[in-house]
Coordinates of C-alpha atoms and ligand atoms in Angstrom, one line a residue:
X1199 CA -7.2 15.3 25.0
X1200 CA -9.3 13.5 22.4
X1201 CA -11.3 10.9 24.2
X1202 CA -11.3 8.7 20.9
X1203 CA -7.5 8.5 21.2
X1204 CA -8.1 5.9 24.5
X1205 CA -9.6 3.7 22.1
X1206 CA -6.2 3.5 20.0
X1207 CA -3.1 1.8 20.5
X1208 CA 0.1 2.6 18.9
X1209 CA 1.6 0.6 15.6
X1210 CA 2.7 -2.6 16.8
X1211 CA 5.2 -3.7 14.6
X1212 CA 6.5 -7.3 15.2
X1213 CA 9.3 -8.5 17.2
X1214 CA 12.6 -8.4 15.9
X1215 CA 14.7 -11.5 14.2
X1216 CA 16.6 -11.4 17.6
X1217 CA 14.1 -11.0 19.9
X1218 CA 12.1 -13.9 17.4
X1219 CA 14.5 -16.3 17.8
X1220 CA 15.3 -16.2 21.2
X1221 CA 11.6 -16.5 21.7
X1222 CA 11.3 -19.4 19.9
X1223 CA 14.1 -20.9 20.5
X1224 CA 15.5 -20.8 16.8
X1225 CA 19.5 -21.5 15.5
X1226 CA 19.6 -20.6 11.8
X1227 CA 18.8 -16.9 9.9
X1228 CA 15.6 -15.6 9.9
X1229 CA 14.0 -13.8 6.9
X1230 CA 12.0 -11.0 7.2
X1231 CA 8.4 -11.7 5.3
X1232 CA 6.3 -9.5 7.1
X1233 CA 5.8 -6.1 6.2
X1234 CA 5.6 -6.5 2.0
X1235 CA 9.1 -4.9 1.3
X1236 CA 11.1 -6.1 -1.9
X1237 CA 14.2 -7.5 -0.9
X1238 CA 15.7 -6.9 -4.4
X1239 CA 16.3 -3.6 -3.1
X1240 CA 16.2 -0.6 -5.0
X1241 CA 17.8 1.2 -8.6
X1242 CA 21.5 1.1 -7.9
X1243 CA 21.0 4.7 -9.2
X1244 CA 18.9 5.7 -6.1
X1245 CA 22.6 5.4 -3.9
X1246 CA 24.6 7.9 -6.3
X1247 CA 21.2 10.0 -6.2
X1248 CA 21.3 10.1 -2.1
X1249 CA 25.0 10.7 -2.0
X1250 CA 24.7 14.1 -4.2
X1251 CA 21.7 14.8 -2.2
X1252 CA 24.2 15.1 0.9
X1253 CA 25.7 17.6 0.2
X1254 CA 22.6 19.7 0.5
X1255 CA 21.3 18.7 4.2
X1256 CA 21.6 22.3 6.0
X1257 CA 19.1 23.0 3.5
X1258 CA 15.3 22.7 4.0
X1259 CA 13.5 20.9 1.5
X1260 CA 11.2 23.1 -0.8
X1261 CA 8.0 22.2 -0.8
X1262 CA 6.2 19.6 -2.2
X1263 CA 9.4 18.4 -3.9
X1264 CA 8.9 20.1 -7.0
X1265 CA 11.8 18.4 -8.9
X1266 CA 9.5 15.1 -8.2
X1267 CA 6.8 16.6 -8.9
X1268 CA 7.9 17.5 -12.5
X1269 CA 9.4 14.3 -13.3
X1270 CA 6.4 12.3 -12.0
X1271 CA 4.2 15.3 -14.3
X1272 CA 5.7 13.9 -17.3
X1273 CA 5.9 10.0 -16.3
X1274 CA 1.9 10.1 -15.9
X1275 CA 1.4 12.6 -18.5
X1276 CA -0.3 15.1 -15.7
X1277 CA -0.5 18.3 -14.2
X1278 CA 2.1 19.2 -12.2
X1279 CA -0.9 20.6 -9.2
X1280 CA -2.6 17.6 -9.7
X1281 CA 0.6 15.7 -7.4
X1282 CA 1.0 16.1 -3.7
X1283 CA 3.4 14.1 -1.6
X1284 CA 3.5 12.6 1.8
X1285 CA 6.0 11.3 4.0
X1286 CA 4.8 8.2 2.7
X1287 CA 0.9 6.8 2.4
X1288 CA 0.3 6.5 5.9
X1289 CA 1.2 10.3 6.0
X1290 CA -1.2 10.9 3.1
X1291 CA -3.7 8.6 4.8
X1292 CA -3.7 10.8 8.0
X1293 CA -3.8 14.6 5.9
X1294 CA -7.0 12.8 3.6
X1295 CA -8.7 11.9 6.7
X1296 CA -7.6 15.5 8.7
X1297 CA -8.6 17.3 5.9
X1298 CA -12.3 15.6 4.9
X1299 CA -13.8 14.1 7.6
X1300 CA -15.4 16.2 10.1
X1301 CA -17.6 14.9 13.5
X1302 CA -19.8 11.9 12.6
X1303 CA -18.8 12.1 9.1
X1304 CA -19.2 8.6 7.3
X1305 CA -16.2 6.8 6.1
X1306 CA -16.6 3.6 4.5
X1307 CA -14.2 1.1 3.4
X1308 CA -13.7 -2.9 3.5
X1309 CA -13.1 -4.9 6.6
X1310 CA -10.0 -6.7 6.2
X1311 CA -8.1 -4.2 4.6
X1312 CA -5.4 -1.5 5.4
X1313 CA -5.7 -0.5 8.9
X1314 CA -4.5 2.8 8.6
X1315 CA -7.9 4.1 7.2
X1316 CA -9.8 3.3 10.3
X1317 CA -7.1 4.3 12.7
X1318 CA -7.4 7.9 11.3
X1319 CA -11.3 7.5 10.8
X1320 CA -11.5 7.4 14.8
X1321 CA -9.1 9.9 15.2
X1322 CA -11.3 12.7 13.4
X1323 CA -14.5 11.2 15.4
X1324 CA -15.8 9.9 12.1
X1325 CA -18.0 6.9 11.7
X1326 CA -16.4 4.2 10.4
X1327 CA -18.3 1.6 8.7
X1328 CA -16.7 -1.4 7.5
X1329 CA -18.4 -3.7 4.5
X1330 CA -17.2 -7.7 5.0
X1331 CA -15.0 -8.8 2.1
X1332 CA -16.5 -11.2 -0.4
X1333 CA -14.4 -14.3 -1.4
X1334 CA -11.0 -12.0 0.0
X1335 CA -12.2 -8.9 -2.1
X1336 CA -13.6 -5.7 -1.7
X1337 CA -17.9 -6.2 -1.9
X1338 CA -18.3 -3.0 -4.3
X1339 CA -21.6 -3.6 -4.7
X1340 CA -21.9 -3.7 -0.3
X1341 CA -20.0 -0.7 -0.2
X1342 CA -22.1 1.6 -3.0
X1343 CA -25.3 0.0 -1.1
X1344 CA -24.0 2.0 2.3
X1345 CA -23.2 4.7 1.0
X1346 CA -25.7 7.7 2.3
X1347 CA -26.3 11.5 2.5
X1348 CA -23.6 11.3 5.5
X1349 CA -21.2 9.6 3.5
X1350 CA -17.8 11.7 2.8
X1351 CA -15.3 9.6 2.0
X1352 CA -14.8 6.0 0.7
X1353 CA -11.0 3.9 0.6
X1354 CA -10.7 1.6 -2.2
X1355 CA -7.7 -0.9 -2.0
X1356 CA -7.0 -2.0 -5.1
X1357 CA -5.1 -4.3 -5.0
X1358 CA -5.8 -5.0 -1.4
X1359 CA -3.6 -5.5 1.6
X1360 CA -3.5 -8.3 3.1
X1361 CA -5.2 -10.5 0.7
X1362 CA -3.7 -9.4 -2.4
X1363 CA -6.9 -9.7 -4.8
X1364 CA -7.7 -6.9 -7.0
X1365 CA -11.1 -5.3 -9.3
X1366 CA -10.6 -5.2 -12.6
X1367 CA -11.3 -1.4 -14.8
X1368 CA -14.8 -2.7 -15.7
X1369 CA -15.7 -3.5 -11.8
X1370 CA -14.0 0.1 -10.1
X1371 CA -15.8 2.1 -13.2
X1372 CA -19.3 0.3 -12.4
X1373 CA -18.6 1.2 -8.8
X1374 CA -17.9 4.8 -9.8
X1375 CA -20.6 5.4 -11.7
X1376 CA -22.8 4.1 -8.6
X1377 CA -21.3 7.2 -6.1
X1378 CA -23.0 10.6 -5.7
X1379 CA -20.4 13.0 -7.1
X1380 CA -19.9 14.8 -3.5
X1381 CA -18.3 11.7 -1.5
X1382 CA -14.4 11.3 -2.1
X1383 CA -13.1 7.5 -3.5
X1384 CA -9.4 7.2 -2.9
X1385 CA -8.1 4.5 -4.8
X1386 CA -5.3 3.3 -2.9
X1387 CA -3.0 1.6 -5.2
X1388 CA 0.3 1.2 -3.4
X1389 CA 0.9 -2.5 -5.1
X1390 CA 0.0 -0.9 -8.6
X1391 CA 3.5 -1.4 -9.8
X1392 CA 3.1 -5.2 -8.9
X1393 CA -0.1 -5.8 -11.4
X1394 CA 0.3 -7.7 -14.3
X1395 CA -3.3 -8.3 -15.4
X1396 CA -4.2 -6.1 -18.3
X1397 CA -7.6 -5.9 -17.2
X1398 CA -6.5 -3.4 -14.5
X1399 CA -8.1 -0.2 -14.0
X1400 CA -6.2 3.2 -16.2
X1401 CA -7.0 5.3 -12.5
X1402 CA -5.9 8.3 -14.6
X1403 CA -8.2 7.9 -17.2
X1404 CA -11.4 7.6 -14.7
X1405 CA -9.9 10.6 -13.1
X1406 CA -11.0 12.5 -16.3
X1407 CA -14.2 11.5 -15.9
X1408 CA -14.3 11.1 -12.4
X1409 CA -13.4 14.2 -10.7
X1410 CA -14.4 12.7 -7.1
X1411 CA -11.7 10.0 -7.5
X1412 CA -7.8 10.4 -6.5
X1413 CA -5.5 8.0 -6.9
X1414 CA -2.5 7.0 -4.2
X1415 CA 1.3 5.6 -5.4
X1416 CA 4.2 4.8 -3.2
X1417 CA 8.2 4.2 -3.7
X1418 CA 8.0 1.9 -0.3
X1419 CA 7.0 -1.3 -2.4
X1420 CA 8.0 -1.9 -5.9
X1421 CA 10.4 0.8 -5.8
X1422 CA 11.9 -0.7 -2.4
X1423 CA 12.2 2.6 -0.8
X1424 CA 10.4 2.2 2.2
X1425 CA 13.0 2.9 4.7
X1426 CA 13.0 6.5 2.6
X1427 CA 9.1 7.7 3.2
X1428 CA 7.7 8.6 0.3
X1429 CA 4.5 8.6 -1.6
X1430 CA 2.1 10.6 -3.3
X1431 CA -1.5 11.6 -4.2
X1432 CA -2.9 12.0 -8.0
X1433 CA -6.1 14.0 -7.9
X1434 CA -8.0 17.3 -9.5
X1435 CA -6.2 20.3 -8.4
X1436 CA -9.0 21.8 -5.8
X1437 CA -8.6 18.4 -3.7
X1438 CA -4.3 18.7 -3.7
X1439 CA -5.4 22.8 -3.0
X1440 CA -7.3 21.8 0.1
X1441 CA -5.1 18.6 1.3
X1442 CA -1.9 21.1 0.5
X1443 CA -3.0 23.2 3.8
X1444 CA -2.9 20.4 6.3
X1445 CA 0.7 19.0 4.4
X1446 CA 3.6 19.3 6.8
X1447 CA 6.0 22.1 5.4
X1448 CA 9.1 20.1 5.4
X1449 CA 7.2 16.3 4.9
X1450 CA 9.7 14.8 2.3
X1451 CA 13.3 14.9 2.3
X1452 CA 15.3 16.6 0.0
X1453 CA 17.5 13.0 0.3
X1454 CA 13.9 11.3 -0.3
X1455 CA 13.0 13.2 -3.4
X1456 CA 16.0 12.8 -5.2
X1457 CA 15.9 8.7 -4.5
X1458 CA 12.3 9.2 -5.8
X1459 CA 13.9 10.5 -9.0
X1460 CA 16.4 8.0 -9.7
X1461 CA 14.2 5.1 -8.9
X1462 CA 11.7 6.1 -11.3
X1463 CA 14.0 7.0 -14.3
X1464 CA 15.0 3.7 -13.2
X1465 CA 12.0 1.7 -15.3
X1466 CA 14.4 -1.3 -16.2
X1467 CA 15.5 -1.9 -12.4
X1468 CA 11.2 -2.1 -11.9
X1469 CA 10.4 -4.0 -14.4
X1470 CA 12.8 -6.7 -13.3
X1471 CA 11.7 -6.8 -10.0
X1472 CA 7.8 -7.1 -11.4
X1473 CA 8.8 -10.0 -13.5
X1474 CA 11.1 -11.9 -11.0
X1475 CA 7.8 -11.2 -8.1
X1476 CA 5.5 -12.6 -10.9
X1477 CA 8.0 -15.7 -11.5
X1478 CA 7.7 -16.1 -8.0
X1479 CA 3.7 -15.6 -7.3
X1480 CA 3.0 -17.8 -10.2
X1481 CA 4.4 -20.9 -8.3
X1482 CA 2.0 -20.3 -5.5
X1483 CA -1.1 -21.8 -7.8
X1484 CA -2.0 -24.6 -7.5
X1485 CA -0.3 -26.0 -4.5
X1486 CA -0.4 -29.4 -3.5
X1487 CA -2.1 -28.0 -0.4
X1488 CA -6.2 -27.8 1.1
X1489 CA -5.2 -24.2 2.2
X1490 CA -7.0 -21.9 0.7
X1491 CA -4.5 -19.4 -1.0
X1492 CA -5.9 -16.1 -2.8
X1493 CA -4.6 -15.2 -6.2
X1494 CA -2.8 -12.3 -5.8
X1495 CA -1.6 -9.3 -7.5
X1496 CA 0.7 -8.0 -5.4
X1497 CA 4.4 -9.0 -3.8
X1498 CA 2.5 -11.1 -0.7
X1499 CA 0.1 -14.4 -0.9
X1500 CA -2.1 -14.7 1.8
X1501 CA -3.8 -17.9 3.4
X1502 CA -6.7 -18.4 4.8
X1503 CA -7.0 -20.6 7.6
X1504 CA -8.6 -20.5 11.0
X1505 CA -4.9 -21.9 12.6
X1506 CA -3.2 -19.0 11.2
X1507 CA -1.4 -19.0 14.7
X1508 CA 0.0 -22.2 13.9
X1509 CA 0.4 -21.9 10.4
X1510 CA 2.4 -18.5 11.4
X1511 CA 4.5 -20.3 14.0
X1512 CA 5.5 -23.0 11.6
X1513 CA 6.9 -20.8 8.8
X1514 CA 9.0 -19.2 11.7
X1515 CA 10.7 -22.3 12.7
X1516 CA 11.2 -22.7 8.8
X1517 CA 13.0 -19.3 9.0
X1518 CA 10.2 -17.1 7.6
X1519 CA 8.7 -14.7 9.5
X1520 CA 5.1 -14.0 8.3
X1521 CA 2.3 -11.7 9.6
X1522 CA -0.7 -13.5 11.1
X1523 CA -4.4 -11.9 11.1
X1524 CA -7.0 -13.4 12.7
X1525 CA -8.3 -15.2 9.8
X1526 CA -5.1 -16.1 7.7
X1527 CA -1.5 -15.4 7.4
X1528 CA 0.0 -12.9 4.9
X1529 CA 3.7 -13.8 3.8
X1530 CA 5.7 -11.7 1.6
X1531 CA 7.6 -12.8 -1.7
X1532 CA 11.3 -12.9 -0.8
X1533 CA 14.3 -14.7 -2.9
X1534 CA 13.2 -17.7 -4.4
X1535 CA 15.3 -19.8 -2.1
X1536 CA 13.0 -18.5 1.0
X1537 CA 9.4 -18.4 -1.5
X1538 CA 10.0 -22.5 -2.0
X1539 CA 10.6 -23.0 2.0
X1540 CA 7.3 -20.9 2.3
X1541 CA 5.9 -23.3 -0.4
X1542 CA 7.0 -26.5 1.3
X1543 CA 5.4 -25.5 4.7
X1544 CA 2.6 -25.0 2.8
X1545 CA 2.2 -28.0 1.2
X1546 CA 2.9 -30.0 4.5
X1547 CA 1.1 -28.1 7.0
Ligands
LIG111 C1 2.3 -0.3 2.6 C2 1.0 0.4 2.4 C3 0.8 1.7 2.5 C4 1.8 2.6 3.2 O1 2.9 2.7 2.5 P1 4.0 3.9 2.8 O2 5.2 3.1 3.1 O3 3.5 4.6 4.0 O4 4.0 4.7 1.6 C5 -0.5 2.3 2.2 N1 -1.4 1.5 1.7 C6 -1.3 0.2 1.6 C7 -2.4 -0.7 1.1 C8 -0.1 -0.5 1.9 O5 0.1 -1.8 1.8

């Protein structure tokens, strides 16, 4: 076996609203504000879409869900080879890191962000160097500064998970132009759909100058598919070529790929989620609150405080169930019923 893997633990997901509340001692309903899903649930279209997809389930899936793959082709203005997909990001997270980083390889991201970068880092014996945040964002400048001759690939999220900040196009292009043309930037944008500053980076318009850069979407946030699996990779062609071999067969669903489809012909249902989620983040600025809140892009807020164990245990007897880190706790827009409980917990903790 791989004597890294004794260093790893499994995904811990947290406990359950029963288990929660029996823990805890709680009566009322709990609401689930932990794991960054939109509760306004997906394009009524994506049901019909599933149920004609049924009647196809003997089948395998073809490959890299080429009806997806033309649809998304013309929603991005794209290549069709440019497009692979994954069984959603953390798939595509694990073939990147399986594909491009060999023994002692340097991988470089952020601390503080998505854990799923590291976990696959040590899994392909990589070193993994992690650059501390600056004021709850990515240091680009610390992270082109460590990049060296051993570097091979570098994670970008933008915006990131779990505090929700984000670079602007100016920022990510100054950062690009800083990295040696051989090391690999993903730009993980699964909250991209979420953005409503204009200032954020065209991805596919760097890519043209960029050809080091990919770019990674997903349906499990904005497009509330994430009990579905599905995402994707935007990249050149020779990088989908070489992360193609390591793809699972059979990786999406032909159910998945058709929900895929109707969500995104679906632009209306998105944009009303994206405007009700900003409605919602907007009310989270200027608190009458000391905690330190950062401004966020995405579908979460998260709050800094060295009592996030106590912050977190608060919002639970309040109903909400949040996601504590060491340094903070991240809590997830929900209805706005839920998002002013959150508020007033805030204000009085
Ligand atoms: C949620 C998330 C992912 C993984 O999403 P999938 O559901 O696997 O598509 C990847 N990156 C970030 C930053 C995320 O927050």
């Amino acid at each position: 076996m791989k004597s890294q893997i004794s260093q790893l633990s499994a995904y811990q997901p947290g406990l359950s609203s029963e288990a929660l509340k029996k823990k805890y001692h709680i009566e009322g309903q709990l609401y689930k504000h932990a794991s960054n899903e939109n509760v306004y649930g997906p394009s009524p279209k994506v049901k019909e879409a599933i149920n004609q997809a049924a009647d196809e389930l003997y089948l395998y899936p073809e490959p890299n869900a080429p009806e997806l793959q033309e649809v998304i082709s013309e929603h991005y203005n794209i290549q069709k080879n440019q497009i692979l997909f994954g069984s959603g990001l953390d798939e595509m997270i694990l073939i990147i890191s399986r594909t491009l980083l060999a023994n002692d390889e340097k991988v470089i991201t952020s601390e503080g962000t998505f854990g799923q970068y590291k976990h696959n880092a040590i899994v392909e014996n990589a070193n993994f160097v992690e650059v501390p945040l600056k004021e709850g964002a990515f240091d680009l400048d610390g992270i082109a500064a460590a990049i060296d001759d051993e570097t091979e690939l570098v994670w970008i999220c933008n915006p990131n998970n779990p505090t929700g900040t984000y670079h602007n196009h100016k920022a990510i292009e100054a950062f690009l132009q800083k990295v040696p043309s051989n090391v690999t930037v993903i730009l993980d944008e699964a909250y991209a759909e979420y953005v409503t500053a204009d200032d954020y980076p065209d991805t596919l318009a760097l890519l043209q100058t960029y050809s080091n850069i990919a770019m990674l979407r997903t349906f499990s946030k904005a497009y509330a598919l994430a009990g579905l699996r599905i995402g994707y990779l935007i990249g050149q062609p020779e990088l989908v070529e070489k992360l193609n071999i390591l793809r699972p067969p059979f990786n999406v669903t032909r159910v998945s790929e058709q929900a895929a489809i109707a969500a995104l012909k679906d632009q209306a249902h998105l944009e009303k989620a994206v405007k009700i989620n900003h409605d919602e983040r907007e009310k989270f600025k200027n608190l009458n609150s000391t905690l330190k809140i950062y401004p966020s892009q995405t579908n979460f807020v998260f709050i800094e405080t060295e009592q996030s164990q106590a912050l977190n245990d608060t919002l639970l007897k309040n109903g909400i169930i949040a996601r504590a880190m060491p340094n903070g706790v991240r809590v997830t827009l929900g209805f706005p019923e839920q998002n002013e409980v959150i508020r007033n917990v805030l204000e009085n903790f």
